[in-house]
Amino acid sequence: GENVEQHPSTLSVQEGDSAVIKCTYSDSASNYFPWYKQELGKGPQLIIDIRSNVGEKKDQRIAVTLNKTAKHFSLHITETQPEDSAVYFCAAIARGGGADGLTFGKGTHLIIQP
Amino acid sequence: DSGVTQTPKHLITATGQRVTLRCSPRSGDLSVYWYQQSLDQGLQFLIHYYNGEERAKGNILERFSAQQFPDLHSELNLSSLELGDSALYFCASSVNTWTSGDEQFFGPGTRLTVL
């Protein structure tokens, strides 16, 4: 089955700086890669996703890149703000390959220092 | 607010007991997924239902079962509870296709504590 590795487990950045979180996956059949943000006491919130026919996708201050050859994808947050502090999860799945659920990374605790 | 609702928010029970967690998907979504989140295992897929039918099982214990009703709400039943079952349980729903990988929207979760 799929295995997703996520790094780093904790990331502390100064407000206004950029943050990058990286994930690798093992199953070459995976073709859909969402990112979730989880705040304390809440459920994971989908913030951006990318499909394997695209190399990069942007939405305001967040962007995701995908390298299918190397089997890794990354989340980039620019101009970080205090409200960006949360735990971020990457995930992977093979769309159309069955009806399994998402395989998640272990999460990155992002801390924005004022 | 994702539009997915879960009840109850918190549940405290004793070992050996049985509980039922409830999930209502977003309006129009036919797929419901259940996930377990714990400190040691992270977020793990348990089971997927589409329009009332079981589609896939993940790391779901035999003591756990689920069903999806005609009105599309789903219930996760946990029996013979053990201390290690203490965790957050989330459901997620997605658009009306049976294949996985469409955007999944998560509910607020049920925190289960087994004493």
PDB file of C-alpha atoms in Angstrom:
ATOM      1  CA  GLY A   1       0.000   0.000   0.000  1.00  0.00           C
ATOM      2  CA  GLU A   2       0.842   3.668  -0.096  1.00  0.00           C
ATOM      3  CA  ASN A   3       3.283   5.206   2.382  1.00  0.00           C
ATOM      4  CA  VAL A   4       3.624   8.960   2.831  1.00  0.00           C
ATOM      5  CA  GLU A   5       6.576  10.541   4.630  1.00  0.00           C
ATOM      6  CA  GLN A   6       6.353  14.172   5.778  1.00  0.00           C
ATOM      7  CA  HIS A   7       9.079  16.546   6.956  1.00  0.00           C
ATOM      8  CA  PRO A   8       9.733  18.407   9.128  1.00  0.00           C
ATOM      9  CA  SER A   9       7.581  17.397  12.082  1.00  0.00           C
ATOM     10  CA  THR A  10       7.899  20.907  13.540  1.00  0.00           C
ATOM     11  CA  LEU A  11       8.648  24.152  11.704  1.00  0.00           C
ATOM     12  CA  SER A  12       9.086  27.528  13.351  1.00  0.00           C
ATOM     13  CA  VAL A  13       9.312  30.637  11.154  1.00  0.00           C
ATOM     14  CA  GLN A  14       9.193  34.375  11.700  1.00  0.00           C
ATOM     15  CA  GLU A  15       5.998  36.138  10.721  1.00  0.00           C
ATOM     16  CA  GLY A  16       6.310  37.315   7.143  1.00  0.00           C
ATOM     17  CA  ASP A  17       8.814  34.621   6.163  1.00  0.00           C
ATOM     18  CA  SER A  18       8.077  31.617   3.955  1.00  0.00           C
ATOM     19  CA  ALA A  19       7.451  28.047   5.107  1.00  0.00           C
ATOM     20  CA  VAL A  20       8.020  24.866   3.121  1.00  0.00           C
ATOM     21  CA  ILE A  21       6.768  21.394   4.047  1.00  0.00           C
ATOM     22  CA  LYS A  22       7.844  18.360   2.052  1.00  0.00           C
ATOM     23  CA  CYS A  23       6.296  14.950   1.466  1.00  0.00           C
ATOM     24  CA  THR A  24       7.311  11.829  -0.394  1.00  0.00           C
ATOM     25  CA  TYR A  25       5.084   8.965  -1.469  1.00  0.00           C
ATOM     26  CA  SER A  26       5.802   5.386  -2.449  1.00  0.00           C
ATOM     27  CA  ASP A  27       3.003   4.276  -4.790  1.00  0.00           C
ATOM     28  CA  SER A  28       3.595   5.412  -8.359  1.00  0.00           C
ATOM     29  CA  ALA A  29      -0.149   4.942  -9.007  1.00  0.00           C
ATOM     30  CA  SER A  30      -1.002   7.824  -6.668  1.00  0.00           C
ATOM     31  CA  ASN A  31      -2.291  10.768  -8.661  1.00  0.00           C
ATOM     32  CA  TYR A  32      -4.097  13.071  -6.245  1.00  0.00           C
ATOM     33  CA  PHE A  33      -2.318  14.972  -3.475  1.00  0.00           C
ATOM     34  CA  PRO A  34      -4.306  17.156  -1.078  1.00  0.00           C
ATOM     35  CA  TRP A  35      -3.042  19.263   1.803  1.00  0.00           C
ATOM     36  CA  TYR A  36      -5.009  19.760   4.985  1.00  0.00           C
ATOM     37  CA  LYS A  37      -4.708  22.288   7.803  1.00  0.00           C
ATOM     38  CA  GLN A  38      -5.853  21.232  11.250  1.00  0.00           C
ATOM     39  CA  GLU A  39      -6.346  23.722  14.047  1.00  0.00           C
ATOM     40  CA  LEU A  40      -6.663  22.669  17.651  1.00  0.00           C
ATOM     41  CA  GLY A  41      -9.995  21.017  18.348  1.00  0.00           C
ATOM     42  CA  LYS A  42     -11.111  21.047  14.732  1.00  0.00           C
ATOM     43  CA  GLY A  43     -11.239  18.648  11.821  1.00  0.00           C
ATOM     44  CA  PRO A  44      -8.753  18.755   8.933  1.00  0.00           C
ATOM     45  CA  GLN A  45      -9.551  21.519   6.439  1.00  0.00           C
ATOM     46  CA  LEU A  46      -8.667  21.077   2.770  1.00  0.00           C
ATOM     47  CA  ILE A  47      -6.497  24.048   1.748  1.00  0.00           C
ATOM     48  CA  ILE A  48      -5.104  23.047  -1.635  1.00  0.00           C
ATOM     49  CA  ASP A  49      -4.658  19.974  -3.787  1.00  0.00           C
ATOM     50  CA  ILE A  50      -2.822  18.936  -6.921  1.00  0.00           C
ATOM     51  CA  ARG A  51      -3.354  16.240  -9.483  1.00  0.00           C
ATOM     52  CA  SER A  52      -0.580  14.357 -11.225  1.00  0.00           C
ATOM     53  CA  ASN A  53      -1.097  16.033 -14.572  1.00  0.00           C
ATOM     54  CA  VAL A  54      -0.059  19.366 -13.041  1.00  0.00           C
ATOM     55  CA  GLY A  55       3.374  20.394 -11.726  1.00  0.00           C
ATOM     56  CA  GLU A  56       2.388  23.410  -9.658  1.00  0.00           C
ATOM     57  CA  LYS A  57      -0.723  25.074  -8.339  1.00  0.00           C
ATOM     58  CA  LYS A  58      -1.120  28.383  -6.508  1.00  0.00           C
ATOM     59  CA  ASP A  59      -3.866  29.901  -4.431  1.00  0.00           C
ATOM     60  CA  GLN A  60      -2.980  33.318  -3.035  1.00  0.00           C
ATOM     61  CA  ARG A  61      -0.211  32.769  -0.451  1.00  0.00           C
ATOM     62  CA  ILE A  62      -0.084  28.993  -0.743  1.00  0.00           C
ATOM     63  CA  ALA A  63       1.317  26.837  -3.505  1.00  0.00           C
ATOM     64  CA  VAL A  64       1.949  23.166  -4.035  1.00  0.00           C
ATOM     65  CA  THR A  65       4.543  21.588  -6.326  1.00  0.00           C
ATOM     66  CA  LEU A  66       4.692  17.998  -7.526  1.00  0.00           C
ATOM     67  CA  ASN A  67       7.613  16.012  -8.892  1.00  0.00           C
ATOM     68  CA  LYS A  68       6.220  12.702 -10.141  1.00  0.00           C
ATOM     69  CA  THR A  69       9.619  11.331 -11.111  1.00  0.00           C
ATOM     70  CA  ALA A  70      11.008  11.802  -7.628  1.00  0.00           C
ATOM     71  CA  LYS A  71       7.635  11.049  -6.001  1.00  0.00           C
ATOM     72  CA  HIS A  72       7.613  14.112  -3.843  1.00  0.00           C
ATOM     73  CA  PHE A  73       5.390  17.121  -3.375  1.00  0.00           C
ATOM     74  CA  SER A  74       5.710  20.253  -1.294  1.00  0.00           C
ATOM     75  CA  LEU A  75       3.575  22.958   0.287  1.00  0.00           C
ATOM     76  CA  HIS A  76       4.822  26.527   0.168  1.00  0.00           C
ATOM     77  CA  ILE A  77       3.324  29.288   2.298  1.00  0.00           C
ATOM     78  CA  THR A  78       4.577  32.815   1.671  1.00  0.00           C
ATOM     79  CA  GLU A  79       4.218  35.919   3.851  1.00  0.00           C
ATOM     80  CA  THR A  80       3.238  33.799   6.831  1.00  0.00           C
ATOM     81  CA  GLN A  81       0.733  35.197   9.306  1.00  0.00           C
ATOM     82  CA  PRO A  82      -0.154  34.216  12.894  1.00  0.00           C
ATOM     83  CA  GLU A  83      -3.330  32.500  11.667  1.00  0.00           C
ATOM     84  CA  ASP A  84      -1.176  30.109   9.638  1.00  0.00           C
ATOM     85  CA  SER A  85      -0.093  28.432  12.882  1.00  0.00           C
ATOM     86  CA  ALA A  86      -1.572  24.914  12.804  1.00  0.00           C
ATOM     87  CA  VAL A  87      -0.733  21.302  11.970  1.00  0.00           C
ATOM     88  CA  TYR A  88      -0.485  20.611   8.247  1.00  0.00           C
ATOM     89  CA  PHE A  89      -0.975  17.175   6.695  1.00  0.00           C
ATOM     90  CA  CYS A  90      -0.131  15.969   3.227  1.00  0.00           C
ATOM     91  CA  ALA A  91      -1.942  12.995   1.735  1.00  0.00           C
ATOM     92  CA  ALA A  92      -1.953  10.837  -1.351  1.00  0.00           C
ATOM     93  CA  ILE A  93      -4.366   8.562  -3.154  1.00  0.00           C
ATOM     94  CA  ALA A  94      -4.758   6.843  -6.506  1.00  0.00           C
ATOM     95  CA  ARG A  95      -7.898   8.342  -8.043  1.00  0.00           C
ATOM     96  CA  GLY A  96      -9.850   5.807 -10.023  1.00  0.00           C
ATOM     97  CA  GLY A  97      -7.706   3.015  -8.694  1.00  0.00           C
ATOM     98  CA  GLY A  98     -10.303   1.828  -6.254  1.00  0.00           C
ATOM     99  CA  ALA A  99     -12.208   3.182  -3.349  1.00  0.00           C
ATOM    100  CA  ASP A 100      -9.579   3.442  -0.651  1.00  0.00           C
ATOM    101  CA  GLY A 101      -9.199   6.441   1.584  1.00  0.00           C
ATOM    102  CA  LEU A 102      -6.423   8.982   1.806  1.00  0.00           C
ATOM    103  CA  THR A 103      -3.000   7.993   3.137  1.00  0.00           C
ATOM    104  CA  PHE A 104      -1.719  10.806   5.335  1.00  0.00           C
ATOM    105  CA  GLY A 105       1.716  11.955   6.399  1.00  0.00           C
ATOM    106  CA  LYS A 106       2.391  12.316  10.123  1.00  0.00           C
ATOM    107  CA  GLY A 107       1.871  16.083  10.069  1.00  0.00           C
ATOM    108  CA  THR A 108       3.932  19.252  10.475  1.00  0.00           C
ATOM    109  CA  HIS A 109       3.334  21.597  13.378  1.00  0.00           C
ATOM    110  CA  LEU A 110       3.872  25.076  11.917  1.00  0.00           C
ATOM    111  CA  ILE A 111       4.606  27.790  14.438  1.00  0.00           C
ATOM    112  CA  ILE A 112       4.596  31.422  13.342  1.00  0.00           C
ATOM    113  CA  GLN A 113       6.751  33.542  15.620  1.00  0.00           C
ATOM    114  CA  PRO A 114       5.617  37.185  15.987  1.00  0.00           C
TER     115      PRO A 114
ATOM    116  CA  ASP B   1     -17.614  25.035   8.316  1.00  0.00           C
ATOM    117  CA  SER B   2     -17.268  22.071   5.941  1.00  0.00           C
ATOM    118  CA  GLY B   3     -20.954  21.167   5.971  1.00  0.00           C
ATOM    119  CA  VAL B   4     -20.201  17.747   7.475  1.00  0.00           C
ATOM    120  CA  THR B   5     -21.703  17.197  10.917  1.00  0.00           C
ATOM    121  CA  GLN B   6     -20.739  14.667  13.564  1.00  0.00           C
ATOM    122  CA  THR B   7     -22.305  13.743  16.866  1.00  0.00           C
ATOM    123  CA  PRO B   8     -21.533  13.496  19.663  1.00  0.00           C
ATOM    124  CA  LYS B   9     -18.584  15.849  20.018  1.00  0.00           C
ATOM    125  CA  HIS B  10     -17.240  14.008  23.044  1.00  0.00           C
ATOM    126  CA  LEU B  11     -17.863  10.504  24.312  1.00  0.00           C
ATOM    127  CA  ILE B  12     -16.536   8.968  27.499  1.00  0.00           C
ATOM    128  CA  THR B  13     -17.128   5.304  28.172  1.00  0.00           C
ATOM    129  CA  ALA B  14     -15.627   2.260  29.863  1.00  0.00           C
ATOM    130  CA  THR B  15     -13.678  -0.691  28.522  1.00  0.00           C
ATOM    131  CA  GLY B  16     -15.858  -3.433  27.090  1.00  0.00           C
ATOM    132  CA  GLN B  17     -18.663  -1.078  26.149  1.00  0.00           C
ATOM    133  CA  ARG B  18     -20.154  -0.304  22.736  1.00  0.00           C
ATOM    134  CA  VAL B  19     -20.681   3.152  21.214  1.00  0.00           C
ATOM    135  CA  THR B  20     -22.119   4.597  18.031  1.00  0.00           C
ATOM    136  CA  LEU B  21     -20.756   7.651  16.266  1.00  0.00           C
ATOM    137  CA  ARG B  22     -22.896   9.499  13.759  1.00  0.00           C
ATOM    138  CA  CYS B  23     -22.004  11.473  10.650  1.00  0.00           C
ATOM    139  CA  SER B  24     -24.107  13.492   8.204  1.00  0.00           C
ATOM    140  CA  PRO B  25     -22.356  14.273   4.919  1.00  0.00           C
ATOM    141  CA  ARG B  26     -22.545  17.522   2.968  1.00  0.00           C
ATOM    142  CA  SER B  27     -25.721  17.969   1.003  1.00  0.00           C
ATOM    143  CA  GLY B  28     -25.451  16.021  -2.233  1.00  0.00           C
ATOM    144  CA  ASP B  29     -22.389  13.985  -1.267  1.00  0.00           C
ATOM    145  CA  LEU B  30     -22.871  10.237  -1.581  1.00  0.00           C
ATOM    146  CA  SER B  31     -19.505   9.072  -0.246  1.00  0.00           C
ATOM    147  CA  VAL B  32     -18.643   8.889   3.454  1.00  0.00           C
ATOM    148  CA  TYR B  33     -15.207   7.994   4.767  1.00  0.00           C
ATOM    149  CA  TRP B  34     -14.275   7.281   8.380  1.00  0.00           C
ATOM    150  CA  TYR B  35     -10.828   8.044   9.796  1.00  0.00           C
ATOM    151  CA  GLN B  36      -9.203   7.550  13.180  1.00  0.00           C
ATOM    152  CA  GLN B  37      -6.667  10.037  14.525  1.00  0.00           C
ATOM    153  CA  SER B  38      -4.376   9.067  17.387  1.00  0.00           C
ATOM    154  CA  LEU B  39      -1.019  10.343  18.593  1.00  0.00           C
ATOM    155  CA  ASP B  40       0.834   7.143  17.745  1.00  0.00           C
ATOM    156  CA  GLN B  41      -0.879   6.155  14.483  1.00  0.00           C
ATOM    157  CA  GLY B  42      -1.738   9.562  13.054  1.00  0.00           C
ATOM    158  CA  LEU B  43      -4.689   9.846  10.669  1.00  0.00           C
ATOM    159  CA  GLN B  44      -5.744   6.429   9.398  1.00  0.00           C
ATOM    160  CA  PHE B  45      -8.434   5.462   6.943  1.00  0.00           C
ATOM    161  CA  LEU B  46     -10.991   3.033   8.370  1.00  0.00           C
ATOM    162  CA  ILE B  47     -13.798   2.499   5.860  1.00  0.00           C
ATOM    163  CA  HIS B  48     -15.571   4.033   2.851  1.00  0.00           C
ATOM    164  CA  TYR B  49     -19.257   3.896   1.980  1.00  0.00           C
ATOM    165  CA  TYR B  50     -20.840   5.067  -1.239  1.00  0.00           C
ATOM    166  CA  ASN B  51     -24.590   5.472  -1.541  1.00  0.00           C
ATOM    167  CA  GLY B  52     -25.260   2.858   1.100  1.00  0.00           C
ATOM    168  CA  GLU B  53     -22.711   0.304  -0.047  1.00  0.00           C
ATOM    169  CA  GLU B  54     -19.371  -0.509   1.515  1.00  0.00           C
ATOM    170  CA  ARG B  55     -16.600   0.332  -0.964  1.00  0.00           C
ATOM    171  CA  ALA B  56     -13.346  -0.230   0.842  1.00  0.00           C
ATOM    172  CA  LYS B  57     -11.858  -1.095   4.175  1.00  0.00           C
ATOM    173  CA  GLY B  58      -8.640   0.255   5.564  1.00  0.00           C
ATOM    174  CA  ASN B  59      -7.143  -0.406   8.989  1.00  0.00           C
ATOM    175  CA  ILE B  60     -10.471  -1.132  10.605  1.00  0.00           C
ATOM    176  CA  LEU B  61     -10.616  -3.609  13.483  1.00  0.00           C
ATOM    177  CA  GLU B  62     -13.131  -6.457  13.400  1.00  0.00           C
ATOM    178  CA  ARG B  63     -14.711  -4.980  16.551  1.00  0.00           C
ATOM    179  CA  PHE B  64     -15.621  -1.901  14.486  1.00  0.00           C
ATOM    180  CA  SER B  65     -18.345  -1.722  11.869  1.00  0.00           C
ATOM    181  CA  ALA B  66     -20.156   0.950   9.930  1.00  0.00           C
ATOM    182  CA  GLN B  67     -23.201   1.483   7.786  1.00  0.00           C
ATOM    183  CA  GLN B  68     -24.703   4.170   5.604  1.00  0.00           C
ATOM    184  CA  PHE B  69     -28.441   4.686   5.632  1.00  0.00           C
ATOM    185  CA  PRO B  70     -30.846   5.649   2.809  1.00  0.00           C
ATOM    186  CA  ASP B  71     -30.739   9.299   3.914  1.00  0.00           C
ATOM    187  CA  LEU B  72     -26.917   9.003   3.476  1.00  0.00           C
ATOM    188  CA  HIS B  73     -25.973   9.575   7.086  1.00  0.00           C
ATOM    189  CA  SER B  74     -23.471   7.066   8.409  1.00  0.00           C
ATOM    190  CA  GLU B  75     -22.798   5.441  11.740  1.00  0.00           C
ATOM    191  CA  LEU B  76     -19.579   3.940  13.036  1.00  0.00           C
ATOM    192  CA  ASN B  77     -20.086   1.271  15.683  1.00  0.00           C
ATOM    193  CA  LEU B  78     -17.243   0.458  18.065  1.00  0.00           C
ATOM    194  CA  SER B  79     -17.667  -2.542  20.348  1.00  0.00           C
ATOM    195  CA  SER B  80     -15.703  -4.314  23.094  1.00  0.00           C
ATOM    196  CA  LEU B  81     -13.868  -1.064  23.579  1.00  0.00           C
ATOM    197  CA  GLU B  82     -10.272  -1.053  24.764  1.00  0.00           C
ATOM    198  CA  LEU B  83      -8.136   1.727  26.195  1.00  0.00           C
ATOM    199  CA  GLY B  84      -6.266   1.921  22.902  1.00  0.00           C
ATOM    200  CA  ASP B  85      -9.441   2.854  21.042  1.00  0.00           C
ATOM    201  CA  SER B  86      -9.336   6.288  22.624  1.00  0.00           C
ATOM    202  CA  ALA B  87      -8.874   8.654  19.713  1.00  0.00           C
ATOM    203  CA  LEU B  88     -10.493  11.259  17.515  1.00  0.00           C
ATOM    204  CA  TYR B  89     -12.830   9.824  14.903  1.00  0.00           C
ATOM    205  CA  PHE B  90     -13.535  11.858  11.798  1.00  0.00           C
ATOM    206  CA  CYS B  91     -15.840  11.341   8.940  1.00  0.00           C
ATOM    207  CA  ALA B  92     -15.357  12.977   5.572  1.00  0.00           C
ATOM    208  CA  SER B  93     -17.659  13.241   2.600  1.00  0.00           C
ATOM    209  CA  SER B  94     -17.017  13.727  -1.090  1.00  0.00           C
ATOM    210  CA  VAL B  95     -18.944  14.336  -4.287  1.00  0.00           C
ATOM    211  CA  ASN B  96     -21.185  11.736  -5.813  1.00  0.00           C
ATOM    212  CA  THR B  97     -18.701   9.455  -7.496  1.00  0.00           C
ATOM    213  CA  TRP B  98     -17.749   6.040  -6.275  1.00  0.00           C
ATOM    214  CA  THR B  99     -14.068   6.419  -7.064  1.00  0.00           C
ATOM    215  CA  SER B 100     -11.823   7.808  -4.398  1.00  0.00           C
ATOM    216  CA  GLY B 101      -9.709  10.897  -4.723  1.00  0.00           C
ATOM    217  CA  ASP B 102     -12.346  13.544  -5.083  1.00  0.00           C
ATOM    218  CA  GLU B 103     -12.013  16.349  -2.559  1.00  0.00           C
ATOM    219  CA  GLN B 104     -12.843  15.039   0.880  1.00  0.00           C
ATOM    220  CA  PHE B 105     -14.339  17.427   3.427  1.00  0.00           C
ATOM    221  CA  PHE B 106     -13.953  16.552   7.070  1.00  0.00           C
ATOM    222  CA  GLY B 107     -16.342  16.942   9.937  1.00  0.00           C
ATOM    223  CA  PRO B 108     -15.369  18.320  13.366  1.00  0.00           C
ATOM    224  CA  GLY B 109     -14.800  14.863  14.803  1.00  0.00           C
ATOM    225  CA  THR B 110     -15.853  12.856  17.832  1.00  0.00           C
ATOM    226  CA  ARG B 111     -13.367  12.537  20.661  1.00  0.00           C
ATOM    227  CA  LEU B 112     -13.700   9.096  22.230  1.00  0.00           C
ATOM    228  CA  THR B 113     -12.205   8.443  25.655  1.00  0.00           C
ATOM    229  CA  VAL B 114     -12.223   4.882  26.965  1.00  0.00           C
ATOM    230  CA  LEU B 115     -11.575   4.590  30.710  1.00  0.00           C
TER     231      LEU B 115
END
